[in-house]
Amino acid sequence: MIRIEVRAGAQAGRTIEVPGDVLRVGSAADADIHLSDASVAAEHARLVVGAGGVLLEALGSDHGTARIRDGERTQLSEANGGRLALRVGDLVELGWGEDAAVLYVAALGEAGDAAHVMALRREGEAGALDPSRLAQLIKVERAIGAASGLDDVLVAIADAALELVPGATHATLALRDDDAYVPVLTRVRDESGKGTSPTGSVPVARAVFRKVVAERATVLAADAPRDVAGSQSLIGAQIKSIVGVPLFRGDDLEAVLQVDNRSAPAMLGQVDVDVLSVLGTSASLAVANARLIDRLRVAERELRRENTYLKGREAAHRGTRDIVGRGLAMRELLAQIDKVADTKVSVLIEGETGVGKELVASALHHRSRRRDKLFVTQNCAALPEQLLESELFGHKKGAFTGATDEKKGLFEIANGGTLFLDELGEMALSLQAKLLRALQEGEVRPVGATHAKHVDVRIVAATNRALEAEVKAGRFREDLYYRLKVFPLRVPPLRERRDDVPLLAGHFLQRYAREIGKTTSGFAQATMEMLVAYDWPGNVRELQNEVQRLVIQVDAGGVVTPELLSPHLRKAEGIATRAGVSKGTLRDMMDTVERYLLVESLREHDNNKTAAARTLGITREGLHKKLRLLGLTSRASDGDEP
């Protein structure tokens, strides 16, 4: 009997007392617990009465079902298998928001729960096993051991019980699910004496199940109508004689085996208790192993699906993030990437914000032998120290406040692949020491764990800070700096690769036009001249954002003209005129503009290359290279210092 109080909804204040093993809850007229609320589906949920409690199960409704216990709300979902255990004091929420119906579990139980039973046999108490059944016992235990999968194991155990106990007509197994023991399988003896599936629903006796759970012992009621008088479920099932056997896994009661006779009383006795107690030992191990294997298989399938999804997402993501650039600077960078891709050394990527350091790290991963494994990224500036440590190394359950479950860290997730740590210069010193250990030993220790785990992860780090200066200032560990900077890669800023601006702008134009669903006729020549002339302090990211804005602004099928540019870019308007650019190829016109800018900068600084390079935002060596390429070496003085 279940007593339910309706706390909220159309029938608030109503008390419902319902007998039965499976109770349907919904707005349908024939529902066992009928609720007329609009937010309650016709077949919303059901309550399954087990030996140690009640399970709340969803029936596929998208109206929402949740359990509220001690103020904590748990939604039924795929994560918990669409079912939750209930106990007295729980609230059940059916539907969403203010229109939800709320039920209160006021009582669970039945008459006869505390009834007298003839005998109890606790675990470890030996009985006299009938030698004639020893051969039978060996045979059935072999059958149980040969079964694969939980369903097959349960069938083998129930059939074994029927074979070992000639006076039994039914064998039922109830498995623990959270706080409840739920009957999951019943086998009946057929005309040939073998176990078979019943043709219809078979009622079970919850009073004996509960006695087994409460006493943690084998229970015998040889004359059930007399010994367990008053049990409604026993009377309803017409059980005449019954044995309940606990199946333990260590100290945990994993399941209950019930063997009964529904033909005549006094058909089961102490001899049956003895043989079933022996069977229970091997059956306990078989059930525990089968449940563990099933959980591992489910976890493996989930991990496989997750891995497939992540790889697919990464492949799709990678398809839209190719490295674009044909200039000398990018060709040199790609050549360096190819040299280091298949080594195990850590790589430090340096460059200003927005130059595409993550894209370079991704290219490094996908050009290596690790390309079939995951490329995992983490921004070290995005999380505080404790959360970042947990994110990288994982944590054990209870390691700190809020650690309600065990969690894998990114090092474990990226095992066999590449872990990209962006903004590494923001990492706290204490965490840098743990990262150094992971790099040196190939081991990580989750927060709260006592043992380290071995991982095979290629580390690629990136920073826009000058780490050498950070080391001198004591904000970055020197040993970690040299450990990471085995093979540094410098990503040049966009102002040092102006010849790639047209390629990048065209790439982004096509991409965002496709995403927005708008056709364009490209850039006007004057617009492109201004894009090339601009210094792009935000680098490729700033160019990307500017082109996205231009695609939104331009009319369908139109040309991107200069007036559509952001105001700060239009300041460069007229530079082509001042530079004396004549019509020609894009490369020739760009060289003319660049030559004009270099000459003007040198003139402003009295031919001092160091000062001119600083103003242009490039290195002195970079300025020398550009002067040689443009044939301007004779115009500049080599003596920069007075």
mmCIF file with all atom_site columns, C-alpha atoms in Angstrom, residues 173-248:
data_model
loop_
_atom_site.group_PDB
_atom_site.id
_atom_site.type_symbol
_atom_site.label_atom_id
_atom_site.label_alt_id
_atom_site.label_comp_id
_atom_site.label_asym_id
_atom_site.label_entity_id
_atom_site.label_seq_id
_atom_site.pdbx_PDB_ins_code
_atom_site.Cartn_x
_atom_site.Cartn_y
_atom_site.Cartn_z
_atom_site.occupancy
_atom_site.B_iso_or_equiv
_atom_site.pdbx_formal_charge
_atom_site.auth_seq_id
_atom_site.auth_comp_id
_atom_site.auth_asym_id
_atom_site.auth_atom_id
_atom_site.pdbx_PDB_model_num
ATOM 1  C CA . LEU A 1 173 ? 14.944 -12.301 -8.464  1.00 0.00 ? 173 LEU A CA 1
ATOM 2  C CA . ALA A 1 174 ? 14.841 -8.723  -7.165  1.00 0.00 ? 174 ALA A CA 1
ATOM 3  C CA . LEU A 1 175 ? 17.838 -6.438  -7.787  1.00 0.00 ? 175 LEU A CA 1
ATOM 4  C CA . ARG A 1 176 ? 18.826 -3.467  -5.714  1.00 0.00 ? 176 ARG A CA 1
ATOM 5  C CA . ASP A 1 177 ? 18.236 -0.166  -7.462  1.00 0.00 ? 177 ASP A CA 1
ATOM 6  C CA . ASP A 1 178 ? 19.289 2.780   -5.300  1.00 0.00 ? 178 ASP A CA 1
ATOM 7  C CA . ASP A 1 179 ? 17.267 2.350   -2.089  1.00 0.00 ? 179 ASP A CA 1
ATOM 8  C CA . ALA A 1 180 ? 14.787 -0.238  -3.437  1.00 0.00 ? 180 ALA A CA 1
ATOM 9  C CA . TYR A 1 181 ? 14.806 -3.932  -4.361  1.00 0.00 ? 181 TYR A CA 1
ATOM 10 C CA . VAL A 1 182 ? 12.817 -4.338  -7.548  1.00 0.00 ? 182 VAL A CA 1
ATOM 11 C CA . PRO A 1 183 ? 11.628 -7.714  -8.934  1.00 0.00 ? 183 PRO A CA 1
ATOM 12 C CA . VAL A 1 184 ? 13.130 -8.014  -12.421 1.00 0.00 ? 184 VAL A CA 1
ATOM 13 C CA . LEU A 1 185 ? 12.635 -11.673 -13.367 1.00 0.00 ? 185 LEU A CA 1
ATOM 14 C CA . THR A 1 186 ? 10.328 -14.584 -12.538 1.00 0.00 ? 186 THR A CA 1
ATOM 15 C CA . ARG A 1 187 ? 10.675 -18.123 -13.894 1.00 0.00 ? 187 ARG A CA 1
ATOM 16 C CA . VAL A 1 188 ? 7.986  -20.819 -13.486 1.00 0.00 ? 188 VAL A CA 1
ATOM 17 C CA . ARG A 1 189 ? 8.217  -24.600 -13.691 1.00 0.00 ? 189 ARG A CA 1
ATOM 18 C CA . ASP A 1 190 ? 6.664  -26.012 -16.874 1.00 0.00 ? 190 ASP A CA 1
ATOM 19 C CA . GLU A 1 191 ? 5.101  -29.443 -17.385 1.00 0.00 ? 191 GLU A CA 1
ATOM 20 C CA . SER A 1 192 ? 8.500  -31.006 -18.098 1.00 0.00 ? 192 SER A CA 1
ATOM 21 C CA . GLY A 1 193 ? 9.876  -29.629 -14.809 1.00 0.00 ? 193 GLY A CA 1
ATOM 22 C CA . LYS A 1 194 ? 12.167 -27.047 -16.437 1.00 0.00 ? 194 LYS A CA 1
ATOM 23 C CA . GLY A 1 195 ? 12.148 -23.311 -15.828 1.00 0.00 ? 195 GLY A CA 1
ATOM 24 C CA . THR A 1 196 ? 10.378 -21.114 -18.370 1.00 0.00 ? 196 THR A CA 1
ATOM 25 C CA . SER A 1 197 ? 9.041  -17.574 -18.710 1.00 0.00 ? 197 SER A CA 1
ATOM 26 C CA . PRO A 1 198 ? 5.521  -16.979 -17.355 1.00 0.00 ? 198 PRO A CA 1
ATOM 27 C CA . THR A 1 199 ? 2.736  -16.267 -19.850 1.00 0.00 ? 199 THR A CA 1
ATOM 28 C CA . GLY A 1 200 ? 1.410  -13.261 -17.922 1.00 0.00 ? 200 GLY A CA 1
ATOM 29 C CA . SER A 1 201 ? 2.253  -11.014 -14.997 1.00 0.00 ? 201 SER A CA 1
ATOM 30 C CA . VAL A 1 202 ? 3.207  -12.850 -11.801 1.00 0.00 ? 202 VAL A CA 1
ATOM 31 C CA . PRO A 1 203 ? 2.508  -11.188 -8.421  1.00 0.00 ? 203 PRO A CA 1
ATOM 32 C CA . VAL A 1 204 ? 5.301  -11.424 -5.847  1.00 0.00 ? 204 VAL A CA 1
ATOM 33 C CA . ALA A 1 205 ? 5.339  -11.384 -2.044  1.00 0.00 ? 205 ALA A CA 1
ATOM 34 C CA . ARG A 1 206 ? 6.954  -8.205  -0.791  1.00 0.00 ? 206 ARG A CA 1
ATOM 35 C CA . ALA A 1 207 ? 6.675  -9.154  2.897   1.00 0.00 ? 207 ALA A CA 1
ATOM 36 C CA . VAL A 1 208 ? 9.324  -11.884 2.610   1.00 0.00 ? 208 VAL A CA 1
ATOM 37 C CA . PHE A 1 209 ? 11.560 -9.695  0.439   1.00 0.00 ? 209 PHE A CA 1
ATOM 38 C CA . ARG A 1 210 ? 11.449 -7.019  3.103   1.00 0.00 ? 210 ARG A CA 1
ATOM 39 C CA . LYS A 1 211 ? 12.179 -9.530  5.846   1.00 0.00 ? 211 LYS A CA 1
ATOM 40 C CA . VAL A 1 212 ? 15.245 -10.767 3.964   1.00 0.00 ? 212 VAL A CA 1
ATOM 41 C CA . VAL A 1 213 ? 16.456 -7.178  3.490   1.00 0.00 ? 213 VAL A CA 1
ATOM 42 C CA . ALA A 1 214 ? 15.763 -6.190  7.088   1.00 0.00 ? 214 ALA A CA 1
ATOM 43 C CA . GLU A 1 215 ? 17.344 -9.288  8.676   1.00 0.00 ? 215 GLU A CA 1
ATOM 44 C CA . ARG A 1 216 ? 20.051 -9.723  6.003   1.00 0.00 ? 216 ARG A CA 1
ATOM 45 C CA . ALA A 1 217 ? 19.337 -13.438 6.303   1.00 0.00 ? 217 ALA A CA 1
ATOM 46 C CA . THR A 1 218 ? 17.654 -16.334 4.507   1.00 0.00 ? 218 THR A CA 1
ATOM 47 C CA . VAL A 1 219 ? 13.967 -16.514 5.426   1.00 0.00 ? 219 VAL A CA 1
ATOM 48 C CA . LEU A 1 220 ? 11.775 -19.663 5.398   1.00 0.00 ? 220 LEU A CA 1
ATOM 49 C CA . ALA A 1 221 ? 8.005  -19.653 5.703   1.00 0.00 ? 221 ALA A CA 1
ATOM 50 C CA . ALA A 1 222 ? 7.135  -23.330 5.115   1.00 0.00 ? 222 ALA A CA 1
ATOM 51 C CA . ASP A 1 223 ? 3.424  -22.733 5.651   1.00 0.00 ? 223 ASP A CA 1
ATOM 52 C CA . ALA A 1 224 ? 3.105  -19.183 4.358   1.00 0.00 ? 224 ALA A CA 1
ATOM 53 C CA . PRO A 1 225 ? -0.638 -18.631 4.967   1.00 0.00 ? 225 PRO A CA 1
ATOM 54 C CA . ARG A 1 226 ? -0.021 -19.447 8.643   1.00 0.00 ? 226 ARG A CA 1
ATOM 55 C CA . ASP A 1 227 ? 3.483  -18.053 9.153   1.00 0.00 ? 227 ASP A CA 1
ATOM 56 C CA . VAL A 1 228 ? 2.979  -14.771 7.310   1.00 0.00 ? 228 VAL A CA 1
ATOM 57 C CA . ALA A 1 229 ? -0.715 -14.261 7.934   1.00 0.00 ? 229 ALA A CA 1
ATOM 58 C CA . GLY A 1 230 ? -2.060 -10.876 6.922   1.00 0.00 ? 230 GLY A CA 1
ATOM 59 C CA . SER A 1 231 ? 0.383  -10.128 4.096   1.00 0.00 ? 231 SER A CA 1
ATOM 60 C CA . GLN A 1 232 ? -1.732 -8.771  1.270   1.00 0.00 ? 232 GLN A CA 1
ATOM 61 C CA . SER A 1 233 ? 0.857  -9.498  -1.418  1.00 0.00 ? 233 SER A CA 1
ATOM 62 C CA . LEU A 1 234 ? 1.307  -13.079 -0.175  1.00 0.00 ? 234 LEU A CA 1
ATOM 63 C CA . ILE A 1 235 ? -2.431 -13.683 -0.217  1.00 0.00 ? 235 ILE A CA 1
ATOM 64 C CA . GLY A 1 236 ? -2.753 -12.072 -3.638  1.00 0.00 ? 236 GLY A CA 1
ATOM 65 C CA . ALA A 1 237 ? 0.012  -14.241 -5.080  1.00 0.00 ? 237 ALA A CA 1
ATOM 66 C CA . GLN A 1 238 ? -1.538 -17.378 -3.502  1.00 0.00 ? 238 GLN A CA 1
ATOM 67 C CA . ILE A 1 239 ? 1.847  -18.435 -2.160  1.00 0.00 ? 239 ILE A CA 1
ATOM 68 C CA . LYS A 1 240 ? 1.736  -21.519 0.059   1.00 0.00 ? 240 LYS A CA 1
ATOM 69 C CA . SER A 1 241 ? 5.432  -21.972 0.919   1.00 0.00 ? 241 SER A CA 1
ATOM 70 C CA . ILE A 1 242 ? 8.384  -19.622 0.391   1.00 0.00 ? 242 ILE A CA 1
ATOM 71 C CA . VAL A 1 243 ? 12.158 -19.173 0.863   1.00 0.00 ? 243 VAL A CA 1
ATOM 72 C CA . GLY A 1 244 ? 13.925 -15.808 0.480   1.00 0.00 ? 244 GLY A CA 1
ATOM 73 C CA . VAL A 1 245 ? 17.720 -15.804 0.005   1.00 0.00 ? 245 VAL A CA 1
ATOM 74 C CA . PRO A 1 246 ? 19.983 -12.704 0.205   1.00 0.00 ? 246 PRO A CA 1
ATOM 75 C CA . LEU A 1 247 ? 22.689 -12.352 -2.456  1.00 0.00 ? 247 LEU A CA 1
ATOM 76 C CA . PHE A 1 248 ? 25.617 -10.329 -1.094  1.00 0.00 ? 248 PHE A CA 1
#
